[in-house]
Amino acid sequence: MVDVLDNKRAATRFRILVQIAERQPAVSQGEIAEEVGVTSQAVSEYIRELVDDDLVEKEGRSRYRVTPEGVDWLFRTADDIRRFADHVTGDVLDAMSEAAYLATDDIAEGDTVTLFVEDGLLHAKPGNEGPATGVATTDAEAGTDVGVTSFEGVMDLEPGSVTVLQVPAVRSGGSRAVDSDLVAEHCEAAELVVAAGVEAVVACRQAGADPAVPFAAGETAAEGAERGLEVTAIVTTDEVGRVTDTLRDADVSYEVLEG
């Protein structure tokens, strides 16, 4: 357990040092006492200890400054708290939460199920033969949704990538200036096709490929790739920057091609 969470005195010490850092150099012990919920005398004692431990430097009457050692201690303690919070939200609460999966076979409530991703969807099948498992919280027939909780392990998932195919804006020829065969080739090779911009949607349709999503292309492409899909994004040149920014922020592999 992190010291500041396991020990009330350590927690108060941390909070007072944070308050000094926020208010320095003019520090009102009364204001800190009110903020932290202790007496002014207690704040004075804590500050004296912080000074003795070289975490705080006294510059004069009611003037204090956090030392480099104090800053380092704050960073380390804050990192410990952050890691513990990540453990709680990422491990403990995730394991307690419930999510919907697509049942591949009939499943009964309480069954252990193996979890995997296929065609971008979360699937559950009876048994515990895979690297990721859970426990069914509902009965489900094959092909229907089933609730799953008590997750263990990590699903095998190879991230996909995104091919961004540019379509000129209408002022530069729009869909008429695109090689329809090239668009068709990339759409046929993809597991998910999205489009951004009217010119891009028309270019898709002219190539015989109706995009699954004609808007929010960047977000959809990024999520599809994260779920292991190979994605083609047909994008008007005016929208390319917005789409690639989204892909970059999501740390998704992509390439941009001329249509």
Tab-separated table of C-alpha atoms in Angstrom:
chain	number	residue	atom	x	y	z
A	1	MET	CA	0.000	0.000	0.000
A	2	VAL	CA	1.202	3.539	-0.762
A	3	ASP	CA	2.395	5.262	2.438
A	4	VAL	CA	0.106	8.277	2.058
A	5	LEU	CA	-2.889	5.951	1.732
A	6	ASP	CA	-1.822	3.542	4.452
A	7	ASN	CA	-0.773	6.109	7.049
A	8	LYS	CA	-2.877	9.113	8.056
A	9	ARG	CA	0.152	11.069	9.223
A	10	ALA	CA	1.945	10.505	5.914
A	11	ALA	CA	-1.197	11.586	4.062
A	12	THR	CA	-1.431	14.805	6.082
A	13	ARG	CA	2.271	15.480	5.546
A	14	PHE	CA	1.789	15.060	1.787
A	15	ARG	CA	-1.250	17.353	1.691
A	16	ILE	CA	0.498	20.067	3.704
A	17	LEU	CA	3.542	19.959	1.434
A	18	VAL	CA	1.241	20.286	-1.583
A	19	GLN	CA	-0.437	23.287	0.043
A	20	ILE	CA	2.946	24.923	0.666
A	21	ALA	CA	3.918	24.332	-2.961
A	22	GLU	CA	0.681	25.956	-4.128
A	23	ARG	CA	0.985	28.992	-1.845
A	24	GLN	CA	4.746	29.598	-1.572
A	25	PRO	CA	6.467	31.697	-0.515
A	26	ALA	CA	3.799	33.451	1.597
A	27	VAL	CA	2.238	30.612	3.556
A	28	SER	CA	-0.715	31.011	5.910
A	29	GLN	CA	-0.755	28.153	8.375
A	30	GLY	CA	-4.359	28.970	9.242
A	31	GLU	CA	-5.483	28.615	5.630
A	32	ILE	CA	-3.597	25.334	5.280
A	33	ALA	CA	-5.136	24.060	8.514
A	34	GLU	CA	-8.621	24.845	7.215
A	35	GLU	CA	-7.908	23.196	3.861
A	36	VAL	CA	-6.381	20.036	5.335
A	37	GLY	CA	-8.709	19.747	8.325
A	38	VAL	CA	-6.218	19.962	11.178
A	39	THR	CA	-5.321	22.635	13.724
A	40	SER	CA	-2.899	25.473	13.025
A	41	GLN	CA	-0.658	24.057	15.747
A	42	ALA	CA	-0.567	20.719	13.930
A	43	VAL	CA	0.349	22.471	10.673
A	44	SER	CA	3.173	24.258	12.475
A	45	GLU	CA	4.518	20.949	13.761
A	46	TYR	CA	4.313	19.334	10.328
A	47	ILE	CA	6.109	22.277	8.724
A	48	ARG	CA	8.842	22.059	11.355
A	49	GLU	CA	9.335	18.383	10.476
A	50	LEU	CA	9.375	19.170	6.757
A	51	VAL	CA	12.057	21.795	7.359
A	52	ASP	CA	14.086	19.337	9.467
A	53	ASP	CA	13.826	16.765	6.656
A	54	ASP	CA	15.055	19.336	4.090
A	55	LEU	CA	11.795	19.132	2.158
A	56	VAL	CA	10.897	22.748	2.964
A	57	GLU	CA	13.108	25.795	3.416
A	58	LYS	CA	12.141	28.639	5.744
A	59	GLU	CA	12.844	32.047	4.194
A	60	GLY	CA	11.442	34.242	6.936
A	61	ARG	CA	8.368	34.764	9.042
A	62	SER	CA	5.505	32.824	7.421
A	63	ARG	CA	7.593	32.416	4.269
A	64	TYR	CA	8.440	28.908	3.138
A	65	ARG	CA	9.526	27.289	-0.092
A	66	VAL	CA	9.581	23.642	-1.156
A	67	THR	CA	13.160	22.497	-1.738
A	68	PRO	CA	14.289	20.457	-4.759
A	69	GLU	CA	14.269	17.430	-2.446
A	70	GLY	CA	10.687	18.266	-1.515
A	71	VAL	CA	9.670	18.569	-5.150
A	72	ASP	CA	11.265	15.199	-5.876
A	73	TRP	CA	9.405	13.623	-2.940
A	74	LEU	CA	6.113	15.090	-4.173
A	75	PHE	CA	6.710	13.678	-7.650
A	76	ARG	CA	7.592	10.230	-6.329
A	77	THR	CA	4.640	10.126	-3.960
A	78	ALA	CA	2.236	11.389	-6.618
A	79	ASP	CA	3.535	8.692	-8.990
A	80	ASP	CA	2.916	6.045	-6.320
A	81	ILE	CA	-0.642	7.313	-5.860
A	82	ARG	CA	-1.202	7.367	-9.623
A	83	ARG	CA	0.041	3.793	-10.008
A	84	PHE	CA	-2.219	2.649	-7.186
A	85	ALA	CA	-5.186	4.446	-8.761
A	86	ASP	CA	-4.375	2.814	-12.107
A	87	HIS	CA	-4.305	-0.559	-10.359
A	88	VAL	CA	-7.710	0.095	-8.797
A	89	THR	CA	-9.354	1.308	-12.002
A	90	GLY	CA	-7.506	-0.943	-14.423
A	91	ASP	CA	-7.329	-4.192	-12.458
A	92	VAL	CA	-9.766	-4.227	-9.562
A	93	LEU	CA	-12.734	-2.323	-10.993
A	94	ASP	CA	-12.317	-3.706	-14.504
A	95	ALA	CA	-12.482	-7.211	-13.083
A	96	MET	CA	-15.668	-6.271	-11.214
A	97	SER	CA	-17.321	-4.550	-14.166
A	98	GLU	CA	-19.643	-6.222	-16.636
A	99	ALA	CA	-19.355	-6.045	-20.414
A	100	ALA	CA	-21.377	-7.446	-23.286
A	101	TYR	CA	-19.892	-10.099	-25.558
A	102	LEU	CA	-21.242	-12.021	-28.533
A	103	ALA	CA	-21.849	-15.647	-27.574
A	104	THR	CA	-20.467	-18.128	-30.105
A	105	ASP	CA	-22.382	-21.015	-28.487
A	106	ASP	CA	-25.082	-21.451	-25.866
A	107	ILE	CA	-23.779	-20.180	-22.525
A	108	ALA	CA	-25.256	-20.511	-19.040
A	109	GLU	CA	-24.931	-17.984	-16.238
A	110	GLY	CA	-21.854	-18.811	-14.165
A	111	ASP	CA	-19.999	-20.529	-17.008
A	112	THR	CA	-16.332	-19.732	-17.508
A	113	VAL	CA	-15.859	-18.324	-21.000
A	114	THR	CA	-12.899	-17.620	-23.250
A	115	LEU	CA	-12.788	-14.089	-24.617
A	116	PHE	CA	-11.501	-12.969	-27.995
A	117	VAL	CA	-11.984	-10.351	-30.698
A	118	GLU	CA	-13.211	-11.282	-34.162
A	119	ASP	CA	-14.279	-8.896	-36.926
A	120	GLY	CA	-13.841	-6.069	-34.447
A	121	LEU	CA	-16.410	-7.489	-32.000
A	122	LEU	CA	-15.908	-8.977	-28.549
A	123	HIS	CA	-16.769	-12.685	-28.516
A	124	ALA	CA	-17.202	-15.235	-25.735
A	125	LYS	CA	-17.165	-19.008	-26.061
A	126	PRO	CA	-17.574	-21.671	-23.373
A	127	GLY	CA	-14.398	-22.907	-21.693
A	128	ASN	CA	-11.142	-21.474	-20.420
A	129	GLU	CA	-8.755	-22.485	-23.177
A	130	GLY	CA	-7.690	-18.979	-24.198
A	131	PRO	CA	-5.379	-16.392	-22.626
A	132	ALA	CA	-8.327	-14.229	-21.528
A	133	THR	CA	-11.310	-15.537	-19.607
A	134	GLY	CA	-14.336	-14.319	-17.704
A	135	VAL	CA	-17.513	-15.540	-16.058
A	136	ALA	CA	-20.917	-15.239	-17.721
A	137	THR	CA	-23.455	-13.198	-15.775
A	138	THR	CA	-26.411	-14.147	-17.981
A	139	ASP	CA	-27.745	-17.055	-19.976
A	140	ALA	CA	-27.297	-16.624	-23.724
A	141	GLU	CA	-28.053	-18.520	-26.890
A	142	ALA	CA	-25.485	-18.696	-29.660
A	143	GLY	CA	-25.389	-15.457	-31.621
A	144	THR	CA	-26.855	-13.313	-28.836
A	145	ASP	CA	-25.285	-10.978	-26.307
A	146	VAL	CA	-23.976	-12.323	-23.011
A	147	GLY	CA	-22.836	-10.415	-19.938
A	148	VAL	CA	-19.319	-11.203	-18.721
A	149	THR	CA	-17.412	-10.217	-15.578
A	150	SER	CA	-14.463	-11.418	-13.427
A	151	PHE	CA	-11.982	-10.873	-16.245
A	152	GLU	CA	-8.574	-12.525	-16.137
A	153	GLY	CA	-5.681	-12.417	-18.581
A	154	VAL	CA	-5.243	-10.406	-21.771
A	155	MET	CA	-6.834	-11.115	-25.137
A	156	ASP	CA	-4.518	-11.887	-28.031
A	157	LEU	CA	-5.006	-9.023	-30.444
A	158	GLU	CA	-2.749	-7.841	-33.236
A	159	PRO	CA	-3.563	-4.179	-33.945
A	160	GLY	CA	-4.630	-3.331	-37.467
A	161	SER	CA	-3.597	-0.352	-39.561
A	162	VAL	CA	-5.286	2.371	-41.583
A	163	THR	CA	-4.785	3.308	-45.214
A	164	VAL	CA	-5.890	6.886	-45.844
A	165	LEU	CA	-6.764	7.457	-49.494
A	166	GLN	CA	-7.066	11.119	-50.422
A	167	VAL	CA	-9.837	12.451	-52.656
A	168	PRO	CA	-9.481	15.992	-54.062
A	169	ALA	CA	-11.912	18.645	-52.891
A	170	VAL	CA	-14.709	19.449	-55.342
A	171	ARG	CA	-12.939	22.641	-56.420
A	172	SER	CA	-10.065	20.435	-57.614
A	173	GLY	CA	-12.195	17.872	-59.387
A	174	GLY	CA	-13.643	15.970	-56.436
A	175	SER	CA	-14.664	12.373	-57.067
A	176	ARG	CA	-14.223	12.876	-60.832
A	177	ALA	CA	-10.475	13.223	-60.364
A	178	VAL	CA	-10.088	9.905	-58.540
A	179	ASP	CA	-8.945	6.555	-59.920
A	180	SER	CA	-12.033	4.440	-59.168
A	181	ASP	CA	-10.120	1.202	-59.712
A	182	LEU	CA	-7.609	2.225	-57.044
A	183	VAL	CA	-10.404	3.118	-54.629
A	184	ALA	CA	-12.127	-0.207	-55.316
A	185	GLU	CA	-8.877	-2.111	-54.788
A	186	HIS	CA	-8.240	-0.585	-51.372
A	187	CYS	CA	-11.851	-0.928	-50.286
A	188	GLU	CA	-11.962	-4.608	-51.256
A	189	ALA	CA	-8.759	-5.272	-49.312
A	190	ALA	CA	-10.112	-3.630	-46.156
A	191	GLU	CA	-12.169	-5.142	-43.362
A	192	LEU	CA	-13.686	-1.742	-42.620
A	193	VAL	CA	-14.235	1.211	-44.955
A	194	VAL	CA	-14.956	4.706	-43.666
A	195	ALA	CA	-15.228	8.025	-45.455
A	196	ALA	CA	-14.919	11.704	-44.608
A	197	GLY	CA	-16.373	14.357	-46.888
A	198	VAL	CA	-19.053	14.245	-49.584
A	199	GLU	CA	-16.463	13.847	-52.343
A	200	ALA	CA	-15.036	10.809	-50.537
A	201	VAL	CA	-18.451	9.187	-50.069
A	202	VAL	CA	-19.233	9.657	-53.769
A	203	ALA	CA	-15.827	8.243	-54.742
A	204	CYS	CA	-16.571	5.141	-52.670
A	205	ARG	CA	-19.971	4.629	-54.239
A	206	GLN	CA	-18.607	5.108	-57.743
A	207	ALA	CA	-16.114	2.343	-56.957
A	208	GLY	CA	-18.925	0.077	-55.781
A	209	ALA	CA	-18.045	0.334	-52.098
A	210	ASP	CA	-20.486	1.980	-49.716
A	211	PRO	CA	-18.591	3.182	-46.629
A	212	ALA	CA	-19.710	1.720	-43.316
A	213	VAL	CA	-19.374	5.160	-41.743
A	214	PRO	CA	-19.648	8.420	-43.740
A	215	PHE	CA	-18.606	10.645	-40.815
A	216	ALA	CA	-16.304	10.582	-37.750
A	217	ALA	CA	-13.883	8.705	-39.980
A	218	GLY	CA	-10.809	9.269	-37.826
A	219	GLU	CA	-12.390	8.052	-34.608
A	220	THR	CA	-13.996	5.027	-36.266
A	221	ALA	CA	-10.838	4.088	-38.161
A	222	ALA	CA	-8.743	4.359	-34.998
A	223	GLU	CA	-11.100	2.175	-32.988
A	224	GLY	CA	-11.331	-0.352	-35.805
A	225	ALA	CA	-7.546	-0.621	-36.020
A	226	GLU	CA	-7.290	-0.963	-32.249
A	227	ARG	CA	-9.686	-3.917	-32.550
A	228	GLY	CA	-7.422	-5.587	-35.096
A	229	LEU	CA	-9.128	-4.526	-38.330
A	230	GLU	CA	-7.444	-3.389	-41.519
A	231	VAL	CA	-9.161	-0.113	-42.340
A	232	THR	CA	-9.388	1.990	-45.480
A	233	ALA	CA	-10.359	5.616	-44.938
A	234	ILE	CA	-11.415	7.487	-48.074
A	235	VAL	CA	-10.916	11.116	-47.116
A	236	THR	CA	-11.365	14.464	-48.821
A	237	THR	CA	-8.109	16.420	-48.797
A	238	ASP	CA	-9.726	19.080	-46.608
A	239	GLU	CA	-10.336	16.423	-43.936
A	240	VAL	CA	-7.042	14.524	-44.111
A	241	GLY	CA	-5.313	16.529	-41.383
A	242	ARG	CA	-8.169	16.036	-38.948
A	243	VAL	CA	-8.272	12.296	-39.609
A	244	THR	CA	-4.519	11.750	-39.342
A	245	ASP	CA	-4.360	13.821	-36.146
A	246	THR	CA	-6.908	11.463	-34.606
A	247	LEU	CA	-4.980	8.396	-35.763
A	248	ARG	CA	-1.727	9.828	-34.440
A	249	ASP	CA	-3.281	10.644	-31.069
A	250	ALA	CA	-4.551	7.063	-30.854
A	251	ASP	CA	-1.070	5.744	-31.733
A	252	VAL	CA	-2.482	3.858	-34.723
A	253	SER	CA	-0.288	2.848	-37.654
A	254	TYR	CA	-1.369	4.506	-40.904
A	255	GLU	CA	-0.235	5.556	-44.366
A	256	VAL	CA	-1.577	8.302	-46.620
A	257	LEU	CA	-1.951	7.693	-50.361
A	258	GLU	CA	-3.097	9.822	-53.274
A	259	GLY	CA	-6.365	8.699	-54.842
